[in-house]
Amino acid sequence: MNQAFAEYLAACRQRADLALDRFSKQIHSEYSGHKDDSLSRRLYEAMRYSLLNGGKRVRPTLVYASAEALDPGCSELALDHIAASVECLHSYSLVHDDLPAMDDDDLRRGQPTCHRAYDEATAILAGDALHTLAFELLADCPGLESSQRISLVKALAAASGARGMVGGQFIDLSLEHHQPAIELLQTMHSLKTGALIRAALRMGGIAANANGEQLQALDRYGNFIGLAFQVKDDLLDIEGSTEVLGKQQGSDINNSKMTYPGLLGQGGSRDLLEQLLQEALMAVAVFGDKAERLRQLGGYIISRNY
Ligand code: GRG
């Protein structure tokens, strides 16, 4: 990774962290005037614990980079709302995914999962509250037309509900102890992981006034990097370490999950990553030089080590 891109990634991450810190503090301070605010302090703490514990901020970075591919001058604060919104949605999904009823994990981003650090009911409610905060941030998005705000809400709702992430998670849970065909595995990942990645790109595009053709190009790019993200995740589960990953290494094998390396081998999975990157690069060729960050992000997604 070249130095300039490493600095760009760090800057996007810091920008998203600051936005998340500010927006989550803001809702707490709006509530703090209430007589019984001490009763719900634990809920806010659990939300902030899950939100501000060192994620890579890939989805916020995709929001910033897709807007930059279209209109680098579009409202900075609007993009911060959108970036924070997608990350709140993502954090909620991780909190719920780690619960005993789902993956029952103890470690997330190198720290005890939310239900381990707090308790199960608090984790469920913190996830619920992050979910709704995501939509509030979009509805309040400054500097955009109301039609754009509605499009943002629709994009995030469609990507995260039954025909997106939740649907993918449901298929994943239903497939436990089954050996699905590669097409079904692909569909499951396209919904579970890919939908939110595509939404992040589309939402950056909506804020930057993308036309239908440009949204389609972002969508195609998102399909390829979304799948690449998952293939890399499967490889890291084998090749990474618990310490660097911040979550239990080998959990796919331990849980008998069907994975790309399981189907294609590690070499075959690496070849697939390269193919997916080439397809992704072609998809954003229409944006010319302005898609440089999206191109670099594609490379980062297939070469990251956690
Ligand atoms: C509970 C409704 C519901 C959905 C859960 C996203 C998800 C659906 C589950 C996460 C399971 C998982 C490990 C999926 C693989 C890809 C993925 C989303 C990894 C985590 O995202 P990163 O790597 O995490 O961006 P950080 O911590 O960097 O934010």
Coordinates of C-alpha atoms and ligand atoms in Angstrom, one line a residue:
M1 CA 0.0 0.0 0.0
N2 CA 1.5 3.4 -0.9
Q3 CA 2.0 6.0 1.7
A4 CA -0.6 8.5 0.4
F5 CA -3.3 5.8 0.3
A6 CA -2.4 4.6 3.9
E7 CA -2.8 8.3 5.0
Y8 CA -6.1 8.5 3.2
L9 CA -7.4 5.4 4.9
A10 CA -6.3 6.7 8.3
A11 CA -7.9 10.0 7.7
C12 CA -11.3 8.5 6.6
R13 CA -11.2 6.2 9.7
Q14 CA -10.5 9.2 12.0
R15 CA -13.2 11.2 10.3
A16 CA -15.7 8.4 10.8
D17 CA -14.6 7.9 14.4
L18 CA -15.1 11.6 15.2
A19 CA -18.5 11.6 13.6
L20 CA -19.6 8.5 15.5
D21 CA -18.3 9.9 18.8
R22 CA -20.1 13.2 18.2
F23 CA -23.5 11.8 17.1
S24 CA -23.6 9.2 19.8
K25 CA -22.7 11.8 22.5
Q26 CA -25.3 14.1 21.1
I27 CA -28.2 11.7 21.5
H28 CA -27.1 11.0 25.1
S29 CA -26.8 14.7 25.9
E30 CA -30.3 15.3 24.5
Y31 CA -31.6 12.6 27.0
S32 CA -29.4 13.7 29.9
G33 CA -31.7 16.4 31.0
H34 CA -34.2 13.8 32.0
K35 CA -34.8 13.2 35.7
D36 CA -33.9 9.5 35.5
D37 CA -31.0 9.7 33.1
S38 CA -28.8 7.5 35.3
L39 CA -31.2 4.6 34.6
S40 CA -30.3 4.5 30.9
R41 CA -26.7 5.5 31.1
R42 CA -25.7 1.8 30.8
L43 CA -27.6 1.6 27.5
Y44 CA -25.7 4.6 26.0
E45 CA -22.4 3.1 27.3
A46 CA -23.1 -0.2 25.6
M47 CA -23.9 1.6 22.4
R48 CA -20.7 3.6 22.5
Y49 CA -18.7 0.5 23.6
S50 CA -19.9 -1.3 20.4
L51 CA -19.5 1.7 18.2
L52 CA -16.1 3.1 19.2
N53 CA -14.0 0.0 19.7
G54 CA -11.7 0.2 16.7
G55 CA -13.5 -1.1 13.6
K56 CA -11.7 -0.6 10.3
R57 CA -14.5 1.8 9.1
V58 CA -14.5 0.2 5.6
R59 CA -18.2 1.2 4.9
P60 CA -17.8 4.9 5.9
T61 CA -14.6 5.0 3.7
L62 CA -16.7 3.6 0.8
V63 CA -19.3 6.4 1.4
Y64 CA -16.5 9.1 1.2
A65 CA -14.8 7.5 -1.8
S66 CA -17.9 7.0 -3.9
A67 CA -19.0 10.6 -3.4
E68 CA -15.5 11.6 -4.4
A69 CA -15.7 9.6 -7.6
L70 CA -18.7 11.9 -8.6
D71 CA -18.6 15.2 -6.8
P72 CA -15.7 15.8 -4.5
G73 CA -17.3 19.1 -3.3
C74 CA -20.6 17.6 -2.0
S75 CA -21.6 18.5 1.6
E76 CA -19.0 17.2 4.1
L77 CA -21.4 17.1 7.0
A78 CA -24.0 15.2 4.9
L79 CA -21.3 12.6 4.1
D80 CA -20.5 12.3 7.8
H81 CA -24.1 11.6 8.6
I82 CA -24.3 9.0 6.0
A83 CA -20.9 7.4 6.9
A84 CA -21.9 7.3 10.6
S85 CA -25.4 5.9 9.7
V86 CA -23.9 3.0 7.8
E87 CA -21.5 2.2 10.6
C88 CA -24.2 2.3 13.2
L89 CA -26.1 -0.2 11.2
H90 CA -23.0 -2.4 10.8
S91 CA -22.2 -2.2 14.5
Y92 CA -25.8 -3.2 15.4
S93 CA -25.4 -6.2 13.1
L94 CA -22.2 -7.3 14.8
V95 CA -23.7 -6.9 18.3
H96 CA -26.6 -9.1 17.4
D97 CA -24.5 -11.5 15.3
D98 CA -22.3 -12.2 18.4
L99 CA -25.3 -13.0 20.7
P100 CA -25.8 -16.5 22.1
A101 CA -28.8 -17.1 19.8
M102 CA -26.6 -16.4 16.8
D103 CA -22.9 -17.0 16.6
D104 CA -22.3 -16.9 20.4
D105 CA -18.9 -15.1 20.2
D106 CA -16.8 -13.8 23.1
L107 CA -14.5 -11.6 21.2
R108 CA -15.1 -8.7 18.8
R109 CA -12.5 -6.2 17.6
G110 CA -10.1 -7.6 20.2
Q111 CA -12.4 -7.0 23.2
P112 CA -15.3 -8.9 24.9
T113 CA -18.4 -8.8 22.8
C114 CA -21.2 -6.5 23.9
H115 CA -23.2 -9.1 25.7
R116 CA -20.1 -10.4 27.5
A117 CA -19.1 -6.8 28.6
Y118 CA -22.6 -6.0 29.6
D119 CA -25.4 -8.6 29.5
E120 CA -27.6 -10.1 26.9
A121 CA -30.6 -7.8 27.2
T122 CA -28.5 -4.7 27.2
A123 CA -26.7 -5.9 24.1
I124 CA -30.0 -6.6 22.3
L125 CA -31.3 -3.1 23.2
A126 CA -28.0 -1.4 22.4
G127 CA -28.1 -3.1 18.9
D128 CA -31.7 -2.0 18.5
A129 CA -30.9 1.6 19.4
L130 CA -27.9 1.7 17.0
H131 CA -30.2 0.4 14.3
T132 CA -32.7 3.2 14.8
L133 CA -30.0 5.9 15.3
A134 CA -28.8 5.0 11.7
F135 CA -32.1 6.1 10.2
E136 CA -32.4 9.2 12.4
L137 CA -29.0 10.3 11.1
L138 CA -30.2 10.0 7.5
A139 CA -33.5 11.8 8.2
D140 CA -31.5 14.6 9.7
C141 CA -28.9 14.7 7.0
P142 CA -28.0 18.4 6.4
G143 CA -27.6 20.1 3.1
L144 CA -29.5 17.6 1.0
E145 CA -32.9 17.8 -0.7
S146 CA -35.7 15.9 1.1
S147 CA -35.9 13.6 -2.0
Q148 CA -32.3 12.6 -1.5
R149 CA -32.9 11.9 2.2
I150 CA -35.8 9.7 1.3
S151 CA -33.6 7.8 -1.2
L152 CA -30.9 7.4 1.5
V153 CA -33.4 5.9 4.0
K154 CA -34.8 3.6 1.3
A155 CA -31.3 2.4 0.2
L156 CA -30.3 1.6 3.8
A157 CA -33.6 0.0 4.7
A158 CA -33.6 -2.2 1.6
A159 CA -30.0 -3.2 2.2
S160 CA -30.4 -4.1 5.8
G161 CA -33.8 -5.8 5.9
A162 CA -35.3 -9.1 4.8
R163 CA -34.1 -8.7 1.2
G164 CA -30.6 -7.6 2.4
M165 CA -28.5 -8.3 5.4
V166 CA -31.1 -9.8 7.7
G167 CA -32.3 -12.1 4.9
G168 CA -28.7 -13.2 4.4
Q169 CA -28.1 -13.8 8.1
F170 CA -31.3 -15.9 8.2
I171 CA -30.1 -18.0 5.2
D172 CA -26.7 -18.4 6.9
L173 CA -28.3 -19.7 10.2
S174 CA -30.6 -22.0 8.2
L175 CA -27.6 -23.5 6.4
E176 CA -25.9 -24.7 9.6
H177 CA -24.7 -28.3 9.2
H178 CA -25.7 -28.2 5.5
Q179 CA -23.4 -28.1 2.5
P180 CA -24.9 -25.6 0.1
A181 CA -24.0 -25.2 -3.6
I182 CA -21.6 -22.4 -4.4
E183 CA -24.5 -20.4 -5.9
L184 CA -26.5 -20.4 -2.7
L185 CA -23.3 -19.5 -0.7
Q186 CA -22.8 -16.6 -3.1
T187 CA -26.4 -15.4 -2.7
M188 CA -26.2 -15.6 1.1
H189 CA -23.0 -13.5 1.2
S190 CA -24.3 -11.1 -1.4
L191 CA -27.2 -10.4 1.0
K192 CA -25.4 -10.7 4.4
T193 CA -22.2 -8.8 3.7
G194 CA -22.6 -7.4 0.2
A195 CA -25.8 -5.5 0.5
L196 CA -24.5 -3.1 3.1
I197 CA -21.3 -2.5 1.2
R198 CA -23.3 -1.8 -2.0
A199 CA -25.6 0.5 0.1
A200 CA -22.6 2.5 1.4
L201 CA -21.4 3.1 -2.2
R202 CA -24.9 4.0 -3.4
M203 CA -25.5 6.3 -0.5
G204 CA -22.3 8.2 -1.3
G205 CA -23.5 8.4 -4.9
I206 CA -27.0 9.7 -3.9
A207 CA -25.5 12.5 -1.8
A208 CA -23.3 13.4 -4.8
N209 CA -26.3 13.5 -7.2
A210 CA -25.3 10.4 -9.2
N211 CA -27.5 9.5 -12.2
G212 CA -28.9 6.0 -12.8
E213 CA -26.0 4.9 -14.9
Q214 CA -23.5 6.0 -12.3
L215 CA -25.4 4.3 -9.5
Q216 CA -25.4 1.1 -11.5
A217 CA -21.6 1.3 -12.0
L218 CA -21.2 1.8 -8.2
D219 CA -23.5 -1.2 -7.7
R220 CA -21.5 -3.4 -10.0
Y221 CA -18.3 -2.4 -8.3
G222 CA -19.9 -3.1 -4.9
N223 CA -21.0 -6.6 -6.0
F224 CA -17.4 -7.5 -6.8
I225 CA -15.7 -5.9 -3.8
G226 CA -18.5 -7.2 -1.5
L227 CA -17.8 -10.7 -2.6
A228 CA -14.0 -10.1 -2.4
F229 CA -14.5 -8.8 1.1
Q230 CA -16.1 -12.1 2.1
V231 CA -13.6 -14.4 0.3
K232 CA -10.8 -12.5 2.0
D233 CA -12.6 -12.8 5.4
D234 CA -12.8 -16.6 4.8
L235 CA -9.1 -16.7 4.0
L236 CA -8.2 -14.6 7.0
D237 CA -10.1 -17.0 9.2
I238 CA -7.6 -19.7 8.2
E239 CA -4.4 -17.6 7.7
G240 CA -4.8 -14.9 10.2
S241 CA -4.2 -14.9 14.0
T242 CA -6.8 -14.2 16.8
E243 CA -4.6 -11.4 18.0
V244 CA -4.5 -9.5 14.7
L245 CA -8.0 -10.4 13.7
G246 CA -9.5 -9.3 17.0
K247 CA -11.9 -12.3 16.8
Q248 CA -11.5 -16.0 17.2
Q249 CA -9.4 -17.4 14.3
G250 CA -10.6 -20.7 12.9
S251 CA -14.2 -20.1 13.9
D252 CA -15.5 -21.1 10.4
I253 CA -13.9 -24.5 10.6
N254 CA -14.9 -24.9 14.3
N255 CA -18.5 -24.1 13.4
S256 CA -18.4 -26.3 10.2
K257 CA -19.2 -23.3 8.0
M258 CA -19.0 -23.7 4.3
T259 CA -16.3 -21.2 3.0
Y260 CA -14.6 -20.3 -0.2
P261 CA -11.3 -21.9 0.8
G262 CA -13.3 -25.0 1.7
L263 CA -14.8 -25.0 -1.8
L264 CA -12.0 -23.7 -3.9
G265 CA -8.9 -24.2 -1.8
Q266 CA -6.7 -21.3 -0.5
G267 CA -5.0 -20.9 -3.9
G268 CA -8.3 -21.0 -5.8
S269 CA -9.7 -18.4 -3.4
R270 CA -6.7 -16.1 -4.0
D271 CA -7.2 -16.5 -7.8
L272 CA -10.9 -15.6 -7.3
L273 CA -9.9 -12.5 -5.3
E274 CA -7.7 -11.3 -8.2
Q275 CA -10.5 -11.9 -10.7
L276 CA -13.0 -10.0 -8.6
L277 CA -10.6 -7.1 -8.2
Q278 CA -10.1 -6.8 -12.0
E279 CA -13.9 -6.9 -12.5
A280 CA -14.3 -4.2 -9.8
L281 CA -11.7 -2.0 -11.5
M282 CA -13.5 -2.3 -14.8
A283 CA -16.8 -1.4 -13.2
V284 CA -15.5 2.0 -12.1
A285 CA -13.6 2.9 -15.3
V286 CA -16.5 5.2 -16.2
F287 CA -15.5 7.6 -13.4
G288 CA -11.9 8.0 -14.8
D289 CA -9.3 9.5 -12.5
K290 CA -11.8 10.4 -9.8
A291 CA -12.3 6.7 -9.0
E292 CA -8.7 6.4 -7.9
R293 CA -9.7 5.9 -4.2
L294 CA -12.3 3.3 -5.2
R295 CA -9.6 1.4 -7.1
Q296 CA -7.2 1.6 -4.2
L297 CA -9.9 0.4 -1.8
G298 CA -10.5 -2.6 -4.0
G299 CA -6.8 -3.5 -3.7
Y300 CA -6.9 -2.9 0.1
I301 CA -9.9 -5.2 0.5
I302 CA -8.2 -8.2 -1.0
S303 CA -4.8 -7.6 0.7
R304 CA -5.9 -6.5 4.2
N305 CA -4.6 -8.6 7.1
Y306 CA -7.6 -8.1 9.5
Ligands
GRG1 C1 -27.5 -10.0 13.1 C2 -29.1 -9.0 11.4 C3 -27.8 -9.5 11.7 C4 -26.9 -9.6 10.8 C5 -25.5 -10.0 11.0 C6 -22.7 -8.7 9.1 C7 -23.3 -9.8 9.8 C8 -24.8 -10.0 9.6 C9 -22.6 -10.7 10.5 C10 -21.2 -10.6 10.7 C11 -20.6 -11.9 10.5 C12 -19.4 -11.9 9.7 C13 -18.1 -12.1 10.4 C14 -19.4 -11.6 8.4 C15 -18.2 -11.6 7.5 C16 -18.0 -10.2 7.0 C17 -18.1 -9.2 7.9 C18 -19.3 -8.4 7.9 C19 -17.1 -8.9 8.8 C20 -17.1 -7.8 9.8 O1 -16.9 -6.6 9.1 P1 -15.5 -5.8 9.2 O2 -14.4 -6.7 8.8 O3 -15.5 -5.5 10.7 O4 -15.7 -4.5 8.4 P2 -14.9 -4.2 11.5 O5 -14.7 -4.7 12.9 O6 -13.6 -3.7 10.9 O7 -16.0 -3.1 11.4

